mmCIF file of C-alpha atoms in Angstrom:
data_model
loop_
_atom_site.group_PDB
_atom_site.id
_atom_site.type_symbol
_atom_site.label_atom_id
_atom_site.label_comp_id
_atom_site.label_asym_id
_atom_site.label_seq_id
_atom_site.Cartn_x
_atom_site.Cartn_y
_atom_site.Cartn_z
ATOM 1 C CA UNK A 89 0.390 0.278 -0.205
ATOM 2 C CA UNK A 90 2.732 2.110 1.020
ATOM 3 C CA UNK A 91 4.852 1.588 -2.179
ATOM 4 C CA UNK A 92 1.750 2.124 -4.355
ATOM 5 C CA UNK A 93 1.624 5.517 -2.609
ATOM 6 C CA UNK A 94 5.310 6.858 -3.072
ATOM 7 C CA UNK A 95 7.021 7.142 -6.865
ATOM 8 C CA UNK A 96 9.524 5.075 -7.785
ATOM 9 C CA UNK A 97 13.452 6.047 -7.983
ATOM 10 C CA UNK A 98 13.111 5.983 -11.545
ATOM 11 C CA UNK A 99 10.078 8.223 -11.668
ATOM 12 C CA UNK A 100 12.027 10.503 -9.590
ATOM 13 C CA UNK A 101 15.116 10.555 -11.611
ATOM 14 C CA UNK A 102 13.135 11.057 -14.823
ATOM 15 C CA UNK A 103 11.209 13.811 -13.400
ATOM 16 C CA UNK A 104 14.533 16.161 -12.412
ATOM 17 C CA UNK A 105 16.049 15.098 -15.619
ATOM 18 C CA UNK A 106 13.424 16.522 -17.279
ATOM 19 C CA UNK A 107 13.578 19.535 -14.808
ATOM 20 C CA UNK A 108 17.003 19.695 -15.648
ATOM 21 C CA UNK A 109 16.460 20.018 -19.601
ATOM 22 C CA UNK A 110 13.237 22.651 -19.328
ATOM 23 C CA UNK A 111 15.982 24.564 -16.639
ATOM 24 C CA UNK A 112 19.035 24.183 -20.080
ATOM 25 C CA UNK A 113 16.722 25.737 -21.950
ATOM 26 C CA UNK A 114 15.774 28.718 -20.171
ATOM 27 C CA UNK A 115 19.146 31.580 -20.163
ATOM 28 C CA UNK A 116 20.992 32.268 -16.444
ATOM 29 C CA UNK A 117 19.456 35.295 -15.483
ATOM 30 C CA UNK A 118 16.498 36.010 -18.374
ATOM 31 C CA UNK A 119 13.953 37.851 -15.384
ATOM 32 C CA UNK A 120 16.608 40.128 -14.234
ATOM 33 C CA UNK A 121 16.996 40.955 -18.526
ATOM 34 C CA UNK A 122 13.453 40.744 -18.688
ATOM 35 C CA UNK A 123 13.018 43.346 -16.378
ATOM 36 C CA UNK A 124 15.996 45.408 -17.266
ATOM 37 C CA UNK A 125 14.369 45.365 -21.188
ATOM 38 C CA UNK A 126 11.183 45.964 -19.932
ATOM 39 C CA UNK A 127 11.904 49.047 -18.459
ATOM 40 C CA UNK A 128 13.805 50.337 -22.057
ATOM 41 C CA UNK A 129 11.273 48.912 -23.632
ATOM 42 C CA UNK A 130 7.847 50.690 -21.953
ATOM 43 C CA UNK A 131 8.559 54.119 -22.131
ATOM 44 C CA UNK A 132 9.530 53.879 -25.701
ATOM 45 C CA UNK A 133 6.500 52.204 -26.375
ATOM 46 C CA UNK A 134 4.122 55.049 -24.857
ATOM 47 C CA UNK A 135 5.947 56.994 -26.631
ATOM 48 C CA UNK A 136 5.334 55.679 -29.964
ATOM 49 C CA UNK A 137 1.693 55.152 -28.718
ATOM 50 C CA UNK A 138 1.825 59.158 -28.357
ATOM 51 C CA UNK A 139 3.128 60.030 -32.032
ATOM 52 C CA UNK A 140 0.734 62.221 -33.699
ATOM 53 C CA UNK A 141 1.237 60.331 -37.177
ATOM 54 C CA UNK A 142 -1.538 57.482 -35.630
ATOM 55 C CA UNK A 143 -3.829 61.271 -35.011
ATOM 56 C CA UNK A 144 -2.561 62.148 -38.322
ATOM 57 C CA UNK A 145 -4.399 58.581 -39.973
ATOM 58 C CA UNK A 146 -7.316 58.795 -38.252
ATOM 59 C CA UNK A 147 -8.323 62.265 -39.108
ATOM 60 C CA UNK A 148 -7.571 61.848 -42.673
ATOM 61 C CA UNK A 149 -8.980 58.459 -43.228
ATOM 62 C CA UNK A 150 -12.374 60.507 -42.923
ATOM 63 C CA UNK A 151 -11.337 62.707 -45.893
ATOM 64 C CA UNK A 152 -12.125 59.590 -49.033
ATOM 65 C CA UNK A 153 -10.462 56.949 -50.263
ATOM 66 C CA UNK A 154 -9.279 59.313 -52.727
ATOM 67 C CA UNK A 155 18.591 58.243 -38.263
ATOM 68 C CA UNK A 156 20.561 57.647 -38.920
ATOM 69 C CA UNK A 157 20.925 54.361 -36.995
ATOM 70 C CA UNK A 158 24.944 55.364 -36.492
ATOM 71 C CA UNK A 159 23.959 55.641 -32.865
ATOM 72 C CA UNK A 160 25.713 52.420 -32.324
ATOM 73 C CA UNK A 161 28.580 54.808 -32.000
ATOM 74 C CA UNK A 162 27.065 57.086 -28.921
ATOM 75 C CA UNK A 163 25.540 53.434 -26.958
ATOM 76 C CA UNK A 164 28.961 51.661 -27.550
ATOM 77 C CA UNK A 165 30.911 55.175 -26.342
ATOM 78 C CA UNK A 166 28.536 55.252 -23.088
ATOM 79 C CA UNK A 167 28.786 51.538 -22.456
ATOM 80 C CA UNK A 168 32.387 52.621 -22.080
ATOM 81 C CA UNK A 169 32.181 54.873 -19.587
ATOM 82 C CA UNK A 170 33.538 57.658 -22.421
ATOM 83 C CA UNK A 171 30.554 60.157 -21.253
ATOM 84 C CA UNK A 172 31.792 63.614 -22.656
ATOM 85 C CA UNK A 173 32.284 61.345 -25.978
ATOM 86 C CA UNK A 174 28.766 61.225 -26.460
ATOM 87 C CA UNK A 175 28.839 64.752 -26.642
ATOM 88 C CA UNK A 176 31.207 65.026 -29.919
ATOM 89 C CA UNK A 177 29.202 62.356 -31.442
ATOM 90 C CA UNK A 178 26.170 63.903 -31.060
ATOM 91 C CA UNK A 179 27.606 67.699 -32.326
ATOM 92 C CA UNK A 180 29.028 65.840 -35.284
ATOM 93 C CA UNK A 181 25.300 64.087 -36.187
ATOM 94 C CA UNK A 182 23.843 67.322 -35.982
ATOM 95 C CA UNK A 183 26.108 68.851 -38.460
ATOM 96 C CA UNK A 184 26.051 65.751 -41.339
ATOM 97 C CA UNK A 185 22.301 65.987 -40.584
ATOM 98 C CA UNK A 186 21.746 69.595 -41.566
ATOM 99 C CA UNK A 187 23.518 68.073 -44.511
ATOM 100 C CA UNK A 188 21.517 65.153 -45.707
ATOM 101 C CA UNK A 189 18.002 67.706 -45.392
ATOM 102 C CA UNK A 190 19.266 69.417 -48.571
ATOM 103 C CA UNK A 191 18.722 66.143 -50.799
ATOM 104 C CA UNK A 192 15.848 65.100 -49.024
ATOM 105 C CA UNK A 193 14.041 68.785 -49.572
ATOM 106 C CA UNK A 194 14.865 68.354 -53.036
ATOM 107 C CA UNK A 195 12.702 64.881 -52.896
ATOM 108 C CA UNK A 196 9.784 66.356 -51.059
ATOM 109 C CA UNK A 197 9.653 69.392 -53.361
ATOM 110 C CA UNK A 198 8.782 67.870 -55.962
ATOM 111 C CA UNK A 199 6.842 64.955 -54.671
ATOM 112 C CA UNK A 200 4.299 65.869 -57.653
ATOM 113 C CA UNK A 201 6.196 65.028 -60.708
ATOM 114 C CA UNK A 202 7.894 62.411 -59.085
ATOM 115 C CA UNK A 203 4.706 60.214 -58.672
ATOM 116 C CA UNK A 204 3.179 61.183 -62.281
ATOM 117 C CA UNK A 205 6.157 59.790 -63.698
ATOM 118 C CA UNK A 206 5.504 56.543 -61.875
ATOM 119 C CA UNK A 207 2.107 56.572 -63.324
ATOM 120 C CA UNK A 208 -0.287 57.232 -60.278
ATOM 121 C CA UNK A 209 -3.504 58.647 -60.813
ATOM 122 C CA UNK A 210 -2.836 62.764 -61.481
ATOM 123 C CA UNK A 211 -5.832 63.214 -58.730
ATOM 124 C CA UNK A 212 -3.849 61.780 -56.079
ATOM 125 C CA UNK A 213 -0.586 63.259 -57.215
ATOM 126 C CA UNK A 214 -2.145 66.282 -57.161
ATOM 127 C CA UNK A 215 -3.318 66.064 -53.468
ATOM 128 C CA UNK A 216 0.539 64.567 -52.400
ATOM 129 C CA UNK A 217 1.283 68.150 -52.574
ATOM 130 C CA UNK A 218 -0.159 68.061 -49.125
ATOM 131 C CA UNK A 219 3.946 67.297 -48.283
ATOM 132 C CA UNK A 220 5.811 70.425 -50.146
ATOM 133 C CA UNK A 221 5.060 72.568 -46.503
ATOM 134 C CA UNK A 222 7.217 68.933 -45.084
ATOM 135 C CA UNK A 223 10.653 70.734 -45.799
ATOM 136 C CA UNK A 224 9.834 72.812 -43.578
ATOM 137 C CA UNK A 225 9.467 70.831 -40.257
ATOM 138 C CA UNK A 226 12.401 67.999 -41.345
ATOM 139 C CA UNK A 227 15.249 70.030 -39.574
ATOM 140 C CA UNK A 228 12.490 69.766 -36.712
ATOM 141 C CA UNK A 229 12.053 66.055 -37.134
ATOM 142 C CA UNK A 230 16.269 65.240 -37.679
ATOM 143 C CA UNK A 231 16.723 67.275 -34.446
ATOM 144 C CA UNK A 232 13.860 65.484 -32.189
ATOM 145 C CA UNK A 233 15.306 61.781 -33.502
ATOM 146 C CA UNK A 234 18.405 63.285 -32.722
ATOM 147 C CA UNK A 235 17.515 63.883 -29.244
ATOM 148 C CA UNK A 236 15.830 60.567 -28.264
ATOM 149 C CA UNK A 237 18.914 58.923 -29.846
ATOM 150 C CA UNK A 238 21.361 60.748 -27.561
ATOM 151 C CA UNK A 239 18.584 59.949 -24.703
ATOM 152 C CA UNK A 240 18.293 56.115 -25.534
ATOM 153 C CA UNK A 241 21.638 55.528 -25.706
ATOM 154 C CA UNK A 242 21.618 56.466 -22.227
ATOM 155 C CA UNK A 243 19.211 54.768 -20.707
ATOM 156 C CA UNK A 244 16.665 58.061 -20.360
ATOM 157 C CA UNK A 245 13.411 57.096 -22.002
ATOM 158 C CA UNK A 246 10.502 58.522 -19.914
ATOM 159 C CA UNK A 247 11.373 62.368 -21.081
ATOM 160 C CA UNK A 248 10.135 61.180 -24.735
ATOM 161 C CA UNK A 249 7.469 59.907 -23.008
ATOM 162 C CA UNK A 250 6.476 63.160 -21.400
ATOM 163 C CA UNK A 251 7.288 64.870 -24.606
ATOM 164 C CA UNK A 252 4.752 63.005 -26.537
ATOM 165 C CA UNK A 253 1.856 62.968 -24.387
ATOM 166 C CA UNK A 254 2.115 67.062 -24.624
ATOM 167 C CA UNK A 255 2.428 67.088 -28.227
ATOM 168 C CA UNK A 256 0.079 64.805 -29.123
ATOM 169 C CA UNK A 257 -2.651 66.556 -27.205
ATOM 170 C CA UNK A 258 -1.715 69.866 -29.245
ATOM 171 C CA UNK A 259 -1.878 67.601 -32.286
ATOM 172 C CA UNK A 260 -5.023 66.362 -32.069
ATOM 173 C CA UNK A 261 -6.725 69.639 -31.021
ATOM 174 C CA UNK A 262 -4.979 71.007 -34.004
ATOM 175 C CA UNK A 263 -5.997 68.341 -36.448
ATOM 176 C CA UNK A 264 -9.424 68.668 -35.280
ATOM 177 C CA UNK A 265 -9.604 72.552 -35.116
ATOM 178 C CA UNK A 266 -7.994 72.982 -38.955
ATOM 179 C CA UNK A 267 -9.466 69.330 -40.267
ATOM 180 C CA UNK A 268 -12.909 69.872 -38.999
ATOM 181 C CA UNK A 269 -13.523 74.000 -38.091
ATOM 182 C CA UNK A 270 -11.729 74.858 -40.970
ATOM 183 C CA UNK A 271 -12.245 72.333 -43.594
ATOM 184 C CA UNK A 272 -8.429 72.323 -44.793
ATOM 185 C CA UNK A 273 -8.504 68.739 -46.132
ATOM 186 C CA UNK A 274 -5.984 66.827 -46.788
ATOM 187 C CA UNK A 275 -3.282 70.090 -46.764
ATOM 188 C CA UNK A 276 -4.472 71.420 -43.045
ATOM 189 C CA UNK A 277 -3.192 68.115 -41.533
ATOM 190 C CA UNK A 278 0.227 68.784 -43.345
ATOM 191 C CA UNK A 279 0.477 72.069 -41.380
ATOM 192 C CA UNK A 280 -0.902 70.729 -37.950
ATOM 193 C CA UNK A 281 2.228 67.708 -38.343
ATOM 194 C CA UNK A 282 4.325 70.917 -39.209
ATOM 195 C CA UNK A 283 3.448 72.846 -36.286
ATOM 196 C CA UNK A 284 3.755 69.432 -34.422
ATOM 197 C CA UNK A 285 7.754 68.852 -35.170
ATOM 198 C CA UNK A 286 8.531 71.731 -34.215
ATOM 199 C CA UNK A 287 6.643 71.720 -30.852
ATOM 200 C CA UNK A 288 7.732 68.387 -29.910
ATOM 201 C CA UNK A 289 11.856 68.979 -31.068
ATOM 202 C CA UNK A 290 11.537 72.002 -28.958
ATOM 203 C CA UNK A 291 9.702 70.729 -26.196
ATOM 204 C CA UNK A 292 12.181 67.993 -25.721
ATOM 205 C CA UNK A 293 15.303 70.422 -26.208
ATOM 206 C CA UNK A 294 13.718 72.957 -23.394
ATOM 207 C CA UNK A 295 13.178 69.591 -21.054
ATOM 208 C CA UNK A 296 16.327 68.022 -21.461
ATOM 209 C CA UNK A 297 17.803 71.374 -20.803
ATOM 210 C CA UNK A 298 15.698 71.741 -17.464
ATOM 211 C CA UNK A 299 16.697 68.977 -15.972
ATOM 212 C CA UNK A 300 20.238 69.065 -16.825
ATOM 213 C CA UNK A 301 19.820 65.926 -18.823
ATOM 214 C CA UNK A 302 22.748 67.017 -21.058
ATOM 215 C CA UNK A 303 25.526 67.393 -17.831
ATOM 216 C CA UNK A 304 26.962 64.450 -17.823
ATOM 217 C CA UNK A 305 27.994 63.753 -21.153
ATOM 218 C CA UNK A 306 27.540 67.223 -22.853
ATOM 219 C CA UNK A 307 30.784 69.564 -22.259
ATOM 220 C CA UNK A 308 30.129 72.346 -25.058
ATOM 221 C CA UNK A 309 30.689 72.678 -28.686
ATOM 222 C CA UNK A 310 34.536 71.188 -29.503
ATOM 223 C CA UNK A 311 36.323 71.178 -32.713
ATOM 224 C CA UNK A 312 36.602 67.491 -32.798
ATOM 225 C CA UNK A 313 33.140 67.039 -34.341
ATOM 226 C CA UNK A 314 34.570 68.587 -37.793
ATOM 227 C CA UNK A 315 36.955 65.519 -37.468
ATOM 228 C CA UNK A 316 36.595 61.849 -38.044
ATOM 229 C CA UNK A 317 33.340 62.281 -40.522
ATOM 230 C CA UNK A 318 34.581 59.016 -42.009
ATOM 231 C CA UNK A 319 33.719 56.468 -38.929
ATOM 232 C CA UNK A 320 30.535 58.587 -38.255
ATOM 233 C CA UNK A 321 29.571 58.194 -41.955
ATOM 234 C CA UNK A 322 30.861 54.024 -42.381
ATOM 235 C CA UNK A 323 27.921 52.992 -40.126
ATOM 236 C CA UNK A 324 25.823 55.712 -40.505
ATOM 237 C CA UNK A 325 25.486 54.921 -44.461
ATOM 238 C CA UNK A 326 24.987 51.165 -43.841
ATOM 239 C CA UNK A 327 22.451 52.617 -41.142
ATOM 240 C CA UNK A 328 20.854 54.201 -43.338
ATOM 241 C CA UNK A 329 20.367 51.841 -46.154
ATOM 242 C CA UNK A 330 18.839 49.140 -43.371
ATOM 243 C CA UNK A 331 15.976 51.035 -42.765
ATOM 244 C CA UNK A 332 15.522 53.144 -45.979
ATOM 245 C CA UNK A 333 14.974 49.373 -47.633
ATOM 246 C CA UNK A 334 12.539 48.330 -45.810
ATOM 247 C CA UNK A 335 11.366 52.132 -45.863
ATOM 248 C CA UNK A 336 11.173 52.215 -49.733
ATOM 249 C CA UNK A 337 9.743 48.072 -50.174
ATOM 250 C CA UNK A 338 6.438 49.949 -48.432
ATOM 251 C CA UNK A 339 6.345 52.996 -50.504
ATOM 252 C CA UNK A 340 6.970 51.070 -53.449
ATOM 253 C CA UNK A 341 4.690 48.748 -52.196
ATOM 254 C CA UNK A 342 1.858 51.745 -52.494
ATOM 255 C CA UNK A 343 3.060 52.783 -55.983
ATOM 256 C CA UNK A 344 2.506 49.505 -57.429
ATOM 257 C CA UNK A 345 -1.264 49.337 -55.200
ATOM 258 C CA UNK A 346 -1.721 52.752 -57.245
ATOM 259 C CA UNK A 347 -1.416 51.202 -60.315
ATOM 260 C CA UNK A 348 -4.422 48.610 -59.483
ATOM 261 C CA UNK A 349 -7.080 50.695 -58.085
ATOM 262 C CA UNK A 350 -7.487 53.429 -55.130
ATOM 263 C CA UNK A 351 -9.439 51.026 -53.159
ATOM 264 C CA UNK A 352 -5.846 48.603 -53.665
ATOM 265 C CA UNK A 353 -4.144 52.071 -52.795
ATOM 266 C CA UNK A 354 -6.381 53.198 -50.074
ATOM 267 C CA UNK A 355 -6.292 49.258 -48.324
ATOM 268 C CA UNK A 356 -2.324 49.443 -48.779
ATOM 269 C CA UNK A 357 -2.665 52.934 -46.337
ATOM 270 C CA UNK A 358 -4.438 51.830 -43.727
ATOM 271 C CA UNK A 359 -2.498 47.601 -43.691
ATOM 272 C CA UNK A 360 0.885 49.909 -43.469
ATOM 273 C CA UNK A 361 -0.889 51.910 -40.989
ATOM 274 C CA UNK A 362 -2.782 48.604 -38.483
ATOM 275 C CA UNK A 363 1.010 47.006 -39.063
ATOM 276 C CA UNK A 364 2.681 50.247 -37.803
ATOM 277 C CA UNK A 365 0.287 49.990 -35.252
ATOM 278 C CA UNK A 366 0.663 46.187 -34.025
ATOM 279 C CA UNK A 367 4.830 46.753 -34.318
ATOM 280 C CA UNK A 368 4.682 49.271 -31.268
ATOM 281 C CA UNK A 369 5.519 46.633 -28.354
ATOM 282 C CA UNK A 370 8.177 44.824 -30.984
ATOM 283 C CA UNK A 371 10.122 47.878 -31.434
ATOM 284 C CA UNK A 372 10.369 49.561 -28.085
ATOM 285 C CA UNK A 373 12.387 45.944 -27.238
ATOM 286 C CA UNK A 374 14.384 46.588 -30.392
ATOM 287 C CA UNK A 375 15.517 49.412 -29.254
ATOM 288 C CA UNK A 376 15.814 48.784 -25.692
ATOM 289 C CA UNK A 377 18.142 45.586 -27.317
ATOM 290 C CA UNK A 378 20.047 47.325 -29.507
ATOM 291 C CA UNK A 379 21.083 49.883 -26.325
ATOM 292 C CA UNK A 380 21.660 46.892 -23.778
ATOM 293 C CA UNK A 381 23.587 45.009 -26.387
ATOM 294 C CA UNK A 382 25.565 48.065 -27.390
ATOM 295 C CA UNK A 383 26.469 49.145 -23.522
ATOM 296 C CA UNK A 384 27.492 45.421 -22.961
ATOM 297 C CA UNK A 385 29.727 44.800 -25.823
ATOM 298 C CA UNK A 386 31.182 48.911 -24.941
ATOM 299 C CA UNK A 387 31.988 47.497 -21.567
ATOM 300 C CA UNK A 388 33.540 44.462 -22.784
ATOM 301 C CA UNK A 389 30.907 42.109 -21.765
ATOM 302 C CA UNK A 390 29.951 39.933 -24.121
ATOM 303 C CA UNK A 391 28.118 37.355 -22.563
ATOM 304 C CA UNK A 392 25.631 39.731 -21.360
ATOM 305 C CA UNK A 393 25.541 41.033 -25.100
ATOM 306 C CA UNK A 394 24.340 37.606 -26.165
ATOM 307 C CA UNK A 395 21.408 37.283 -23.485
ATOM 308 C CA UNK A 396 20.054 40.648 -24.169
ATOM 309 C CA UNK A 397 19.977 39.518 -27.365
ATOM 310 C CA UNK A 398 18.485 36.815 -26.761
ATOM 311 C CA UNK A 399 15.628 37.754 -24.855
ATOM 312 C CA UNK A 400 14.886 40.891 -26.659
ATOM 313 C CA UNK A 401 13.773 38.349 -29.806
ATOM 314 C CA UNK A 402 12.148 36.748 -27.125
ATOM 315 C CA UNK A 403 9.722 39.847 -25.714
ATOM 316 C CA UNK A 404 9.574 40.779 -29.351
ATOM 317 C CA UNK A 405 7.633 38.282 -30.713
ATOM 318 C CA UNK A 406 5.541 37.310 -27.498
ATOM 319 C CA UNK A 407 4.136 41.162 -27.627
ATOM 320 C CA UNK A 408 3.101 40.856 -31.349
ATOM 321 C CA UNK A 409 1.255 37.726 -30.680
ATOM 322 C CA UNK A 410 -0.426 39.782 -27.976
ATOM 323 C CA UNK A 411 -0.533 43.019 -29.874
ATOM 324 C CA UNK A 412 -1.903 41.467 -33.340
ATOM 325 C CA UNK A 413 -5.525 41.869 -31.606
ATOM 326 C CA UNK A 414 -5.625 45.428 -32.314
ATOM 327 C CA UNK A 415 -5.034 44.841 -35.776
ATOM 328 C CA UNK A 416 -8.895 44.057 -35.363
ATOM 329 C CA UNK A 417 -9.799 48.094 -34.728
ATOM 330 C CA UNK A 418 -9.173 48.807 -38.186
ATOM 331 C CA UNK A 419 -12.785 49.018 -38.712
ATOM 332 C CA UNK A 420 -13.305 51.895 -36.069
ATOM 333 C CA UNK A 421 -11.756 54.600 -38.082
ATOM 334 C CA UNK A 422 -12.535 53.967 -42.068
ATOM 335 C CA UNK A 423 -15.510 54.614 -43.051
ATOM 336 C CA UNK A 424 -15.276 53.955 -46.570
ATOM 337 C CA UNK A 425 -17.076 50.135 -47.401
ATOM 338 C CA UNK A 426 -14.914 49.362 -50.084
ATOM 339 C CA UNK A 427 -11.781 49.619 -47.991
ATOM 340 C CA UNK A 428 -12.725 48.463 -44.936
ATOM 341 C CA UNK A 429 -13.601 45.131 -47.022
ATOM 342 C CA UNK A 430 -10.591 45.188 -48.701
ATOM 343 C CA UNK A 431 -8.530 45.871 -45.521
ATOM 344 C CA UNK A 432 -10.600 43.131 -43.502
ATOM 345 C CA UNK A 433 -9.828 40.617 -46.284
ATOM 346 C CA UNK A 434 -5.979 40.998 -46.467
ATOM 347 C CA UNK A 435 -6.002 41.473 -42.816
ATOM 348 C CA UNK A 436 -6.991 37.903 -41.807
ATOM 349 C CA UNK A 437 -4.086 36.311 -43.351
ATOM 350 C CA UNK A 438 -1.779 39.478 -41.906
ATOM 351 C CA UNK A 439 -1.274 37.295 -38.508
ATOM 352 C CA UNK A 440 2.406 36.084 -39.740
ATOM 353 C CA UNK A 441 4.010 38.634 -40.780
ATOM 354 C CA UNK A 442 3.331 40.447 -37.352
ATOM 355 C CA UNK A 443 5.341 37.538 -35.811
ATOM 356 C CA UNK A 444 8.094 37.559 -37.517
ATOM 357 C CA UNK A 445 8.317 41.259 -38.333
ATOM 358 C CA UNK A 446 8.855 41.908 -34.623
ATOM 359 C CA UNK A 447 11.606 38.821 -34.692
ATOM 360 C CA UNK A 448 13.794 41.004 -37.246
ATOM 361 C CA UNK A 449 12.960 43.938 -35.802
ATOM 362 C CA UNK A 450 14.336 42.495 -32.195
ATOM 363 C CA UNK A 451 17.264 41.608 -35.105
ATOM 364 C CA UNK A 452 17.518 44.858 -36.838
ATOM 365 C CA UNK A 453 18.451 46.337 -33.180
ATOM 366 C CA UNK A 454 20.749 43.846 -32.131
ATOM 367 C CA UNK A 455 22.519 44.191 -35.649
ATOM 368 C CA UNK A 456 22.562 47.684 -34.788
ATOM 369 C CA UNK A 457 23.420 48.131 -31.226
ATOM 370 C CA UNK A 458 26.169 45.475 -32.282
ATOM 371 C CA UNK A 459 27.572 48.670 -34.903
ATOM 372 C CA UNK A 460 27.102 45.767 -37.681
ATOM 373 C CA UNK A 461 24.732 48.103 -40.082
ATOM 374 C CA UNK A 462 26.292 46.873 -43.165
ATOM 375 C CA UNK A 463 25.653 43.543 -42.249
ATOM 376 C CA UNK A 464 22.326 44.247 -42.105
ATOM 377 C CA UNK A 465 22.019 46.594 -44.962
ATOM 378 C CA UNK A 466 22.894 43.368 -47.347
ATOM 379 C CA UNK A 467 20.750 41.277 -45.710
ATOM 380 C CA UNK A 468 17.402 43.525 -45.850
ATOM 381 C CA UNK A 469 18.679 44.705 -49.723
ATOM 382 C CA UNK A 470 18.994 40.424 -50.759
ATOM 383 C CA UNK A 471 15.765 40.073 -48.558
ATOM 384 C CA UNK A 472 13.605 42.847 -49.703
ATOM 385 C CA UNK A 473 14.785 42.996 -53.286
ATOM 386 C CA UNK A 474 15.821 39.524 -54.201
ATOM 387 C CA UNK A 475 13.108 38.133 -52.579
ATOM 388 C CA UNK A 476 10.523 40.122 -51.542
ATOM 389 C CA UNK A 477 9.440 41.673 -54.670
ATOM 390 C CA UNK A 478 10.606 38.853 -57.195
ATOM 391 C CA UNK A 479 7.925 37.133 -55.868
ATOM 392 C CA UNK A 480 5.134 40.192 -54.167
ATOM 393 C CA UNK A 481 4.738 41.827 -57.762
ATOM 394 C CA UNK A 482 3.748 38.520 -59.955
ATOM 395 C CA UNK A 483 1.813 37.852 -57.248
ATOM 396 C CA UNK A 484 0.296 41.589 -57.064
ATOM 397 C CA UNK A 485 -0.269 41.543 -60.786
ATOM 398 C CA UNK A 486 0.384 37.963 -62.737
ATOM 399 C CA UNK A 487 -1.871 36.071 -60.520
ATOM 400 C CA UNK A 488 -4.364 39.146 -59.393
ATOM 401 C CA UNK A 489 -4.096 38.726 -55.969
ATOM 402 C CA UNK A 490 -4.081 42.627 -55.261
ATOM 403 C CA UNK A 491 -2.283 43.890 -52.307
ATOM 404 C CA UNK A 492 -2.320 40.027 -50.736
ATOM 405 C CA UNK A 493 0.508 39.282 -52.734
ATOM 406 C CA UNK A 494 2.703 41.886 -51.375
ATOM 407 C CA UNK A 495 1.600 40.275 -47.857
ATOM 408 C CA UNK A 496 2.529 36.920 -49.291
ATOM 409 C CA UNK A 497 6.059 37.879 -50.488
ATOM 410 C CA UNK A 498 6.627 39.068 -46.489
ATOM 411 C CA UNK A 499 6.149 36.075 -45.513
ATOM 412 C CA UNK A 500 7.961 34.127 -47.387
ATOM 413 C CA UNK A 501 11.014 36.902 -46.413
ATOM 414 C CA UNK A 502 10.531 37.114 -43.085
ATOM 415 C CA UNK A 503 10.439 33.353 -42.343
ATOM 416 C CA UNK A 504 13.972 34.038 -43.878
ATOM 417 C CA UNK A 505 15.224 36.486 -41.968
ATOM 418 C CA UNK A 506 15.567 35.606 -38.356
ATOM 419 C CA UNK A 507 17.624 32.925 -39.336
#
């Protein structure tokens, strides 16, 4: 009787072996690392949720159907304890980004003829002239990006949240006034965004100065910022390519969707925004992973960097699966029936893209933190233009799947990218 109630030694050893194998799969210190990543990711997610671009999309949705990744330099420098050099890198970045504004201005000013050259609908191209005011806040956009990266690499995140909250309220109010009270349409939204860009950069700068967040790393302007541009650009160009290749894929996808119909173009825009919403939590862990990996490598702690990389990918994937439910709110802010039905049709099989995009975003942050932007640029270029487009374009046009074909190609791409 007693023997029947007690487990056999063999069973006990088997249970111990199974538990030991399970523990081996869990990295040592994973709880602490998840907490540290969450401390960085939480404020980033909050600040991204407060970006006013989402308000612009929601307001404009009712109008009708018709940085540089070289921040890894500063991250590694801060991790090594050379604080004042972070300020020199910041100065160097300011000068280089001012020069980078000029080619961007040239493209934005000529938005309408560029759209007409790629055979977009003339009415759609004319509506896009609202981008012409964008050269005005472009410098403010770059400066705000630099300010956030300057703080992020030091592990300071909450000022962006506070700034985002204030400007978010301001932008929502301005959008309501210009779109509904003044009836200025899409051009009014551009005006609201222009004001908000300058407000966001200005308020964050004022907050940094008020709280003295710059004192540890800013020793004043130095002649040293005019030197060693080569090492900066060596990281900046691949980092820019790494990011732009991905962004350009969405923009080219919009051009291709516009060649099919306005409904496809509208659905592409809504799906793109929904993908951005679903990416909010993973991007927080991507930034956190980049900071943690960069600081660990700067301090010479290789094992800690590996742990941070693993945990950032794990957390990004988990958050993406949870946040997928947000996609079902798309009907709430788009009244056009044709576009709403098309989006509902497309979004039903978008889940794999959300998960794989989150994991690839985490790997991008790890690559940036490790200063391996060239590797990321090569992978993105080959993946998007060597695999994604050759599969997606025939599916969009020859197979007549529309933007569904583009999403199928992203499924294939992201399934290969994390590996």
